[in-house]
Amino acid sequence: MNMGRISAIFIKEAQDIRTNMNLLLMFVIPVLLTLVYKNFIPEMPDGFALGMGLLFLATLVGMYVPAMTIAEEKEKRTLEVLTLSPAKPAEVFVGKGLLTFVSVLLTMVVLLLVVGSEAGTLPVIVVGMTLTAVVCIFIGMLIGLLSQNQMATGVVGMPVYMVFMLVPLLASHEPQDFIGTLAGFLPTHHFFQMLRLTLDEGQGLAQMGPQLAFLSASILVAFLLLMVVYRRKGLEQS
């Protein structure tokens, strides 16, 4: 892969997002939600507000932003220009995904600075967010490929967004019912479990082998699904 072409796609994506208020709003929502839950809802369990904000950040931004950017370019037919340029499809995916990935990590830093967190929890938060963000970005790209335009990303993606965001939260209260069983198949649930274990119980990465293994496997599965859909639909098709 050519780093120069990846950098050019990264810069192009940054310029596009900077002028898109809908996408910029996605980065603000997790911070606002966390502040509301932490400061205005009484008897909130320790760490729950921050864990919820990080979960929303990974899912809402990680999936929504790449889905919208790919669908937007398909709608404007600018992806055809990219595919006809020297940039290879892998470079297009990396360049587009890299901006979302960096943005998620930067927003995570802002969230931690605003809300606060003990230094001992940072390794778990950073590693968990890194792995979960990669999974969500792949799924977001998959949604973008399956959507004919930006509006369609809501139809295609909203059920996915809701399941990945809400099921882990619901399963934390009722872990033994159907919701709890469904949550076991979701990478965001395992990320949320990591957050609860470190924020509430002070556990470190050494105690989170099952969660780390599941997230790593989820990255592979999401990547393979993305490649299958790409080979069937391509980047340029709408």
PDB file of C-alpha atoms in Angstrom:
ATOM      1  CA  MET A   1       0.000   0.000   0.000  1.00  0.00           C
ATOM      2  CA  ASN A   2       1.130   3.518  -0.828  1.00  0.00           C
ATOM      3  CA  MET A   3       1.221   5.777   2.246  1.00  0.00           C
ATOM      4  CA  GLY A   4       1.107   8.882   0.070  1.00  0.00           C
ATOM      5  CA  ARG A   5      -2.231   7.878  -1.447  1.00  0.00           C
ATOM      6  CA  ILE A   6      -3.574   6.854   1.969  1.00  0.00           C
ATOM      7  CA  SER A   7      -2.540  10.240   3.372  1.00  0.00           C
ATOM      8  CA  ALA A   8      -4.257  12.026   0.484  1.00  0.00           C
ATOM      9  CA  ILE A   9      -7.504  10.139   1.136  1.00  0.00           C
ATOM     10  CA  PHE A  10      -7.166  10.839   4.871  1.00  0.00           C
ATOM     11  CA  ILE A  11      -6.785  14.592   4.247  1.00  0.00           C
ATOM     12  CA  LYS A  12      -9.719  14.590   1.820  1.00  0.00           C
ATOM     13  CA  GLU A  13     -11.904  12.855   4.413  1.00  0.00           C
ATOM     14  CA  ALA A  14     -10.858  15.333   7.103  1.00  0.00           C
ATOM     15  CA  GLN A  15     -11.824  18.254   4.889  1.00  0.00           C
ATOM     16  CA  ASP A  16     -15.182  16.679   4.047  1.00  0.00           C
ATOM     17  CA  ILE A  17     -16.068  15.942   7.681  1.00  0.00           C
ATOM     18  CA  ARG A  18     -15.031  19.427   8.791  1.00  0.00           C
ATOM     19  CA  THR A  19     -17.847  20.912   6.707  1.00  0.00           C
ATOM     20  CA  ASN A  20     -20.461  18.272   7.568  1.00  0.00           C
ATOM     21  CA  MET A  21     -22.352  19.370  10.686  1.00  0.00           C
ATOM     22  CA  ASN A  22     -24.302  16.093  10.905  1.00  0.00           C
ATOM     23  CA  LEU A  23     -21.097  14.102  11.247  1.00  0.00           C
ATOM     24  CA  LEU A  24     -19.479  16.591  13.612  1.00  0.00           C
ATOM     25  CA  LEU A  25     -22.536  16.326  15.858  1.00  0.00           C
ATOM     26  CA  MET A  26     -21.896  12.594  16.233  1.00  0.00           C
ATOM     27  CA  PHE A  27     -18.628  13.349  18.039  1.00  0.00           C
ATOM     28  CA  VAL A  28     -20.362  15.688  20.492  1.00  0.00           C
ATOM     29  CA  ILE A  29     -23.309  13.483  21.475  1.00  0.00           C
ATOM     30  CA  PRO A  30     -21.348  10.894  23.543  1.00  0.00           C
ATOM     31  CA  VAL A  31     -19.672  13.662  25.562  1.00  0.00           C
ATOM     32  CA  LEU A  32     -22.974  15.438  26.226  1.00  0.00           C
ATOM     33  CA  LEU A  33     -24.751  12.211  27.178  1.00  0.00           C
ATOM     34  CA  THR A  34     -22.006  11.290  29.608  1.00  0.00           C
ATOM     35  CA  LEU A  35     -22.104  14.703  31.275  1.00  0.00           C
ATOM     36  CA  VAL A  36     -25.899  14.541  31.591  1.00  0.00           C
ATOM     37  CA  TYR A  37     -25.845  11.066  33.110  1.00  0.00           C
ATOM     38  CA  LYS A  38     -22.992  11.903  35.462  1.00  0.00           C
ATOM     39  CA  ASN A  39     -24.276  15.259  36.743  1.00  0.00           C
ATOM     40  CA  PHE A  40     -28.055  15.192  36.487  1.00  0.00           C
ATOM     41  CA  ILE A  41     -29.154  11.608  37.173  1.00  0.00           C
ATOM     42  CA  PRO A  42     -28.973  10.685  40.873  1.00  0.00           C
ATOM     43  CA  GLU A  43     -27.669   7.364  42.179  1.00  0.00           C
ATOM     44  CA  MET A  44     -25.772   6.638  38.972  1.00  0.00           C
ATOM     45  CA  PRO A  45     -23.415   3.673  39.597  1.00  0.00           C
ATOM     46  CA  ASP A  46     -19.725   4.530  39.607  1.00  0.00           C
ATOM     47  CA  GLY A  47     -18.249   4.305  36.140  1.00  0.00           C
ATOM     48  CA  PHE A  48     -21.565   3.707  34.390  1.00  0.00           C
ATOM     49  CA  ALA A  49     -21.794   7.178  32.865  1.00  0.00           C
ATOM     50  CA  LEU A  50     -18.263   7.033  31.462  1.00  0.00           C
ATOM     51  CA  GLY A  51     -18.740   3.458  30.258  1.00  0.00           C
ATOM     52  CA  MET A  52     -21.956   4.409  28.494  1.00  0.00           C
ATOM     53  CA  GLY A  53     -20.302   7.420  26.853  1.00  0.00           C
ATOM     54  CA  LEU A  54     -17.406   5.317  25.581  1.00  0.00           C
ATOM     55  CA  LEU A  55     -19.837   2.677  24.293  1.00  0.00           C
ATOM     56  CA  PHE A  56     -21.839   5.296  22.413  1.00  0.00           C
ATOM     57  CA  LEU A  57     -18.630   6.790  21.037  1.00  0.00           C
ATOM     58  CA  ALA A  58     -17.374   3.476  19.674  1.00  0.00           C
ATOM     59  CA  THR A  59     -20.724   2.574  18.136  1.00  0.00           C
ATOM     60  CA  LEU A  60     -22.282   5.864  17.097  1.00  0.00           C
ATOM     61  CA  VAL A  61     -19.138   7.421  15.640  1.00  0.00           C
ATOM     62  CA  GLY A  62     -17.375   4.195  14.669  1.00  0.00           C
ATOM     63  CA  MET A  63     -20.267   2.924  12.566  1.00  0.00           C
ATOM     64  CA  TYR A  64     -22.187   6.013  11.532  1.00  0.00           C
ATOM     65  CA  VAL A  65     -19.300   8.117  10.205  1.00  0.00           C
ATOM     66  CA  PRO A  66     -17.764   5.580   7.760  1.00  0.00           C
ATOM     67  CA  ALA A  67     -21.237   4.465   6.651  1.00  0.00           C
ATOM     68  CA  MET A  68     -22.220   8.044   5.839  1.00  0.00           C
ATOM     69  CA  THR A  69     -18.964   8.969   4.124  1.00  0.00           C
ATOM     70  CA  ILE A  70     -19.031   5.941   1.838  1.00  0.00           C
ATOM     71  CA  ALA A  71     -22.738   6.355   1.058  1.00  0.00           C
ATOM     72  CA  GLU A  72     -22.239  10.070   0.371  1.00  0.00           C
ATOM     73  CA  GLU A  73     -19.470   9.428  -2.123  1.00  0.00           C
ATOM     74  CA  LYS A  74     -21.463   6.677  -3.780  1.00  0.00           C
ATOM     75  CA  GLU A  75     -24.381   9.098  -4.079  1.00  0.00           C
ATOM     76  CA  LYS A  76     -22.144  11.790  -5.587  1.00  0.00           C
ATOM     77  CA  ARG A  77     -20.333   9.146  -7.660  1.00  0.00           C
ATOM     78  CA  THR A  78     -16.986  10.400  -6.412  1.00  0.00           C
ATOM     79  CA  LEU A  79     -15.973   6.890  -5.404  1.00  0.00           C
ATOM     80  CA  GLU A  80     -15.753   6.110  -9.096  1.00  0.00           C
ATOM     81  CA  VAL A  81     -13.020   8.732  -9.368  1.00  0.00           C
ATOM     82  CA  LEU A  82     -11.130   7.081  -6.527  1.00  0.00           C
ATOM     83  CA  THR A  83     -11.408   3.629  -8.034  1.00  0.00           C
ATOM     84  CA  LEU A  84     -10.183   4.952 -11.398  1.00  0.00           C
ATOM     85  CA  SER A  85      -7.253   6.706  -9.710  1.00  0.00           C
ATOM     86  CA  PRO A  86      -4.003   4.904  -8.770  1.00  0.00           C
ATOM     87  CA  ALA A  87      -5.451   4.277  -5.287  1.00  0.00           C
ATOM     88  CA  LYS A  88      -6.238   0.627  -4.674  1.00  0.00           C
ATOM     89  CA  PRO A  89      -9.468  -0.388  -2.889  1.00  0.00           C
ATOM     90  CA  ALA A  90      -7.488  -1.379   0.210  1.00  0.00           C
ATOM     91  CA  GLU A  91      -5.938   2.095   0.305  1.00  0.00           C
ATOM     92  CA  VAL A  92      -9.381   3.682   0.000  1.00  0.00           C
ATOM     93  CA  PHE A  93     -10.661   1.621   2.930  1.00  0.00           C
ATOM     94  CA  VAL A  94      -7.598   2.375   5.055  1.00  0.00           C
ATOM     95  CA  GLY A  95      -7.647   6.101   4.282  1.00  0.00           C
ATOM     96  CA  LYS A  96     -11.345   6.414   5.056  1.00  0.00           C
ATOM     97  CA  GLY A  97     -11.252   4.200   8.137  1.00  0.00           C
ATOM     98  CA  LEU A  98      -8.131   5.822   9.528  1.00  0.00           C
ATOM     99  CA  LEU A  99      -9.801   9.209   9.916  1.00  0.00           C
ATOM    100  CA  THR A 100     -12.709   7.720  11.853  1.00  0.00           C
ATOM    101  CA  PHE A 101     -10.287   5.697  13.984  1.00  0.00           C
ATOM    102  CA  VAL A 102      -8.147   8.720  14.874  1.00  0.00           C
ATOM    103  CA  SER A 103     -11.259  10.824  15.518  1.00  0.00           C
ATOM    104  CA  VAL A 104     -12.687   8.210  17.892  1.00  0.00           C
ATOM    105  CA  LEU A 105      -9.455   8.065  19.897  1.00  0.00           C
ATOM    106  CA  LEU A 106      -9.196  11.864  20.078  1.00  0.00           C
ATOM    107  CA  THR A 107     -12.810  12.139  21.234  1.00  0.00           C
ATOM    108  CA  MET A 108     -12.105   9.428  23.805  1.00  0.00           C
ATOM    109  CA  VAL A 109      -9.274  11.578  25.200  1.00  0.00           C
ATOM    110  CA  VAL A 110     -11.623  14.575  25.406  1.00  0.00           C
ATOM    111  CA  LEU A 111     -14.231  12.444  27.162  1.00  0.00           C
ATOM    112  CA  LEU A 112     -11.702  11.188  29.704  1.00  0.00           C
ATOM    113  CA  LEU A 113     -10.439  14.696  30.374  1.00  0.00           C
ATOM    114  CA  VAL A 114     -13.951  16.056  30.833  1.00  0.00           C
ATOM    115  CA  VAL A 115     -15.322  13.233  32.973  1.00  0.00           C
ATOM    116  CA  GLY A 116     -12.141  12.016  34.604  1.00  0.00           C
ATOM    117  CA  SER A 117     -10.796   8.510  35.167  1.00  0.00           C
ATOM    118  CA  GLU A 118      -8.160   6.823  37.331  1.00  0.00           C
ATOM    119  CA  ALA A 119      -4.809   6.208  35.658  1.00  0.00           C
ATOM    120  CA  GLY A 120      -5.021   2.464  36.332  1.00  0.00           C
ATOM    121  CA  THR A 121      -8.087   2.119  34.129  1.00  0.00           C
ATOM    122  CA  LEU A 122      -6.511   3.778  31.072  1.00  0.00           C
ATOM    123  CA  PRO A 123      -4.821   0.665  29.561  1.00  0.00           C
ATOM    124  CA  VAL A 124      -8.128  -1.224  29.533  1.00  0.00           C
ATOM    125  CA  ILE A 125     -10.048   1.756  28.132  1.00  0.00           C
ATOM    126  CA  VAL A 126      -7.498   2.453  25.386  1.00  0.00           C
ATOM    127  CA  VAL A 127      -7.036  -1.163  24.289  1.00  0.00           C
ATOM    128  CA  GLY A 128     -10.757  -1.918  24.468  1.00  0.00           C
ATOM    129  CA  MET A 129     -11.681   1.204  22.528  1.00  0.00           C
ATOM    130  CA  THR A 130      -9.006   0.526  19.908  1.00  0.00           C
ATOM    131  CA  LEU A 131     -10.243  -2.999  19.188  1.00  0.00           C
ATOM    132  CA  THR A 132     -13.927  -2.081  19.334  1.00  0.00           C
ATOM    133  CA  ALA A 133     -13.455   0.949  17.092  1.00  0.00           C
ATOM    134  CA  VAL A 134     -11.844  -1.205  14.401  1.00  0.00           C
ATOM    135  CA  VAL A 135     -14.769  -3.644  14.494  1.00  0.00           C
ATOM    136  CA  CYS A 136     -17.319  -0.832  14.334  1.00  0.00           C
ATOM    137  CA  ILE A 137     -15.512   0.921  11.478  1.00  0.00           C
ATOM    138  CA  PHE A 138     -15.541  -2.264   9.403  1.00  0.00           C
ATOM    139  CA  ILE A 139     -19.264  -2.719  10.105  1.00  0.00           C
ATOM    140  CA  GLY A 140     -19.908   0.938   9.255  1.00  0.00           C
ATOM    141  CA  MET A 141     -18.135   0.520   5.920  1.00  0.00           C
ATOM    142  CA  LEU A 142     -20.203  -2.583   5.307  1.00  0.00           C
ATOM    143  CA  ILE A 143     -23.388  -0.577   5.922  1.00  0.00           C
ATOM    144  CA  GLY A 144     -22.134   2.119   3.554  1.00  0.00           C
ATOM    145  CA  LEU A 145     -21.547  -0.422   0.802  1.00  0.00           C
ATOM    146  CA  LEU A 146     -25.017  -1.900   1.271  1.00  0.00           C
ATOM    147  CA  SER A 147     -26.716   1.532   1.191  1.00  0.00           C
ATOM    148  CA  GLN A 148     -27.613   3.231  -2.082  1.00  0.00           C
ATOM    149  CA  ASN A 149     -27.374   6.746  -0.612  1.00  0.00           C
ATOM    150  CA  GLN A 150     -26.997   8.667   2.641  1.00  0.00           C
ATOM    151  CA  MET A 151     -30.658   8.393   3.558  1.00  0.00           C
ATOM    152  CA  ALA A 152     -30.534   4.644   3.088  1.00  0.00           C
ATOM    153  CA  THR A 153     -27.801   4.330   5.717  1.00  0.00           C
ATOM    154  CA  GLY A 154     -30.473   5.135   8.295  1.00  0.00           C
ATOM    155  CA  VAL A 155     -32.737   2.359   7.051  1.00  0.00           C
ATOM    156  CA  VAL A 156     -29.923  -0.163   6.736  1.00  0.00           C
ATOM    157  CA  GLY A 157     -27.848   0.950   9.685  1.00  0.00           C
ATOM    158  CA  MET A 158     -30.236   2.125  12.390  1.00  0.00           C
ATOM    159  CA  PRO A 159     -31.249  -1.378  13.541  1.00  0.00           C
ATOM    160  CA  VAL A 160     -27.553  -2.285  13.721  1.00  0.00           C
ATOM    161  CA  TYR A 161     -26.645   0.887  15.619  1.00  0.00           C
ATOM    162  CA  MET A 162     -29.436   0.346  18.122  1.00  0.00           C
ATOM    163  CA  VAL A 163     -28.622  -3.310  18.743  1.00  0.00           C
ATOM    164  CA  PHE A 164     -24.914  -2.639  19.229  1.00  0.00           C
ATOM    165  CA  MET A 165     -25.575   0.318  21.555  1.00  0.00           C
ATOM    166  CA  LEU A 166     -28.646  -0.633  23.572  1.00  0.00           C
ATOM    167  CA  VAL A 167     -28.338  -4.394  24.014  1.00  0.00           C
ATOM    168  CA  PRO A 168     -25.109  -4.167  26.094  1.00  0.00           C
ATOM    169  CA  LEU A 169     -26.757  -1.572  28.350  1.00  0.00           C
ATOM    170  CA  LEU A 170     -29.888  -3.676  28.814  1.00  0.00           C
ATOM    171  CA  ALA A 171     -27.881  -6.864  29.346  1.00  0.00           C
ATOM    172  CA  SER A 172     -26.003  -5.245  32.233  1.00  0.00           C
ATOM    173  CA  HIS A 173     -29.307  -5.241  34.159  1.00  0.00           C
ATOM    174  CA  GLU A 174     -30.781  -8.559  32.979  1.00  0.00           C
ATOM    175  CA  PRO A 175     -27.837 -10.795  32.014  1.00  0.00           C
ATOM    176  CA  GLN A 176     -29.767 -14.081  32.117  1.00  0.00           C
ATOM    177  CA  ASP A 177     -32.625 -13.410  29.683  1.00  0.00           C
ATOM    178  CA  PHE A 178     -32.777 -13.320  25.876  1.00  0.00           C
ATOM    179  CA  ILE A 179     -31.137  -9.897  25.815  1.00  0.00           C
ATOM    180  CA  GLY A 180     -28.218 -11.257  27.804  1.00  0.00           C
ATOM    181  CA  THR A 181     -27.825 -14.178  25.403  1.00  0.00           C
ATOM    182  CA  LEU A 182     -27.929 -11.872  22.385  1.00  0.00           C
ATOM    183  CA  ALA A 183     -25.384  -9.550  23.986  1.00  0.00           C
ATOM    184  CA  GLY A 184     -22.875 -12.379  24.183  1.00  0.00           C
ATOM    185  CA  PHE A 185     -22.534 -12.266  20.390  1.00  0.00           C
ATOM    186  CA  LEU A 186     -21.850  -8.519  20.236  1.00  0.00           C
ATOM    187  CA  PRO A 187     -18.337  -7.032  20.452  1.00  0.00           C
ATOM    188  CA  THR A 188     -19.747  -3.891  22.052  1.00  0.00           C
ATOM    189  CA  HIS A 189     -21.080  -5.996  24.933  1.00  0.00           C
ATOM    190  CA  HIS A 190     -17.625  -7.388  25.628  1.00  0.00           C
ATOM    191  CA  PHE A 191     -16.174  -3.873  25.429  1.00  0.00           C
ATOM    192  CA  PHE A 192     -18.782  -2.651  27.891  1.00  0.00           C
ATOM    193  CA  GLN A 193     -17.942  -5.554  30.180  1.00  0.00           C
ATOM    194  CA  MET A 194     -14.278  -4.535  30.074  1.00  0.00           C
ATOM    195  CA  LEU A 195     -15.244  -1.001  31.033  1.00  0.00           C
ATOM    196  CA  ARG A 196     -17.431  -2.152  33.918  1.00  0.00           C
ATOM    197  CA  LEU A 197     -14.742  -4.503  35.216  1.00  0.00           C
ATOM    198  CA  THR A 198     -12.037  -1.847  35.217  1.00  0.00           C
ATOM    199  CA  LEU A 199     -14.130   1.172  36.244  1.00  0.00           C
ATOM    200  CA  ASP A 200     -16.133  -0.587  38.964  1.00  0.00           C
ATOM    201  CA  GLU A 201     -13.798  -3.356  40.123  1.00  0.00           C
ATOM    202  CA  GLY A 202     -10.361  -2.042  39.172  1.00  0.00           C
ATOM    203  CA  GLN A 203      -9.412  -5.079  37.092  1.00  0.00           C
ATOM    204  CA  GLY A 204      -6.626  -4.856  34.519  1.00  0.00           C
ATOM    205  CA  LEU A 205      -5.982  -6.284  31.077  1.00  0.00           C
ATOM    206  CA  ALA A 206      -4.555  -9.497  32.525  1.00  0.00           C
ATOM    207  CA  GLN A 207      -8.037 -10.450  33.793  1.00  0.00           C
ATOM    208  CA  MET A 208      -9.775  -9.774  30.474  1.00  0.00           C
ATOM    209  CA  GLY A 209      -8.487 -12.509  28.215  1.00  0.00           C
ATOM    210  CA  PRO A 210     -11.956 -13.724  27.062  1.00  0.00           C
ATOM    211  CA  GLN A 211     -13.089 -10.206  26.157  1.00  0.00           C
ATOM    212  CA  LEU A 212      -9.862  -9.415  24.297  1.00  0.00           C
ATOM    213  CA  ALA A 213     -10.050 -12.708  22.407  1.00  0.00           C
ATOM    214  CA  PHE A 214     -13.662 -12.069  21.386  1.00  0.00           C
ATOM    215  CA  LEU A 215     -12.895  -8.539  20.176  1.00  0.00           C
ATOM    216  CA  SER A 216      -9.893  -9.765  18.182  1.00  0.00           C
ATOM    217  CA  ALA A 217     -11.998 -12.483  16.564  1.00  0.00           C
ATOM    218  CA  SER A 218     -14.723  -9.924  15.828  1.00  0.00           C
ATOM    219  CA  ILE A 219     -12.241  -7.799  13.890  1.00  0.00           C
ATOM    220  CA  LEU A 220     -11.421 -10.771  11.666  1.00  0.00           C
ATOM    221  CA  VAL A 221     -15.089 -11.658  11.107  1.00  0.00           C
ATOM    222  CA  ALA A 222     -16.069  -8.053  10.317  1.00  0.00           C
ATOM    223  CA  PHE A 223     -13.137  -7.679   7.916  1.00  0.00           C
ATOM    224  CA  LEU A 224     -14.040 -10.894   6.077  1.00  0.00           C
ATOM    225  CA  LEU A 225     -17.686  -9.793   5.758  1.00  0.00           C
ATOM    226  CA  LEU A 226     -16.541  -6.432   4.404  1.00  0.00           C
ATOM    227  CA  MET A 227     -14.364  -8.120   1.787  1.00  0.00           C
ATOM    228  CA  VAL A 228     -17.180 -10.439   0.718  1.00  0.00           C
ATOM    229  CA  VAL A 229     -19.595  -7.535   0.235  1.00  0.00           C
ATOM    230  CA  TYR A 230     -16.957  -5.453  -1.538  1.00  0.00           C
ATOM    231  CA  ARG A 231     -16.197  -8.236  -4.012  1.00  0.00           C
ATOM    232  CA  ARG A 232     -19.907  -8.584  -4.794  1.00  0.00           C
ATOM    233  CA  LYS A 233     -20.831  -4.917  -4.953  1.00  0.00           C
ATOM    234  CA  GLY A 234     -17.610  -2.975  -5.397  1.00  0.00           C
ATOM    235  CA  LEU A 235     -16.969   0.568  -4.213  1.00  0.00           C
ATOM    236  CA  GLU A 236     -18.368   2.274  -7.228  1.00  0.00           C
ATOM    237  CA  GLN A 237     -21.795   0.698  -7.427  1.00  0.00           C
ATOM    238  CA  SER A 238     -24.875   2.480  -6.128  1.00  0.00           C
TER     239      SER A 238
END
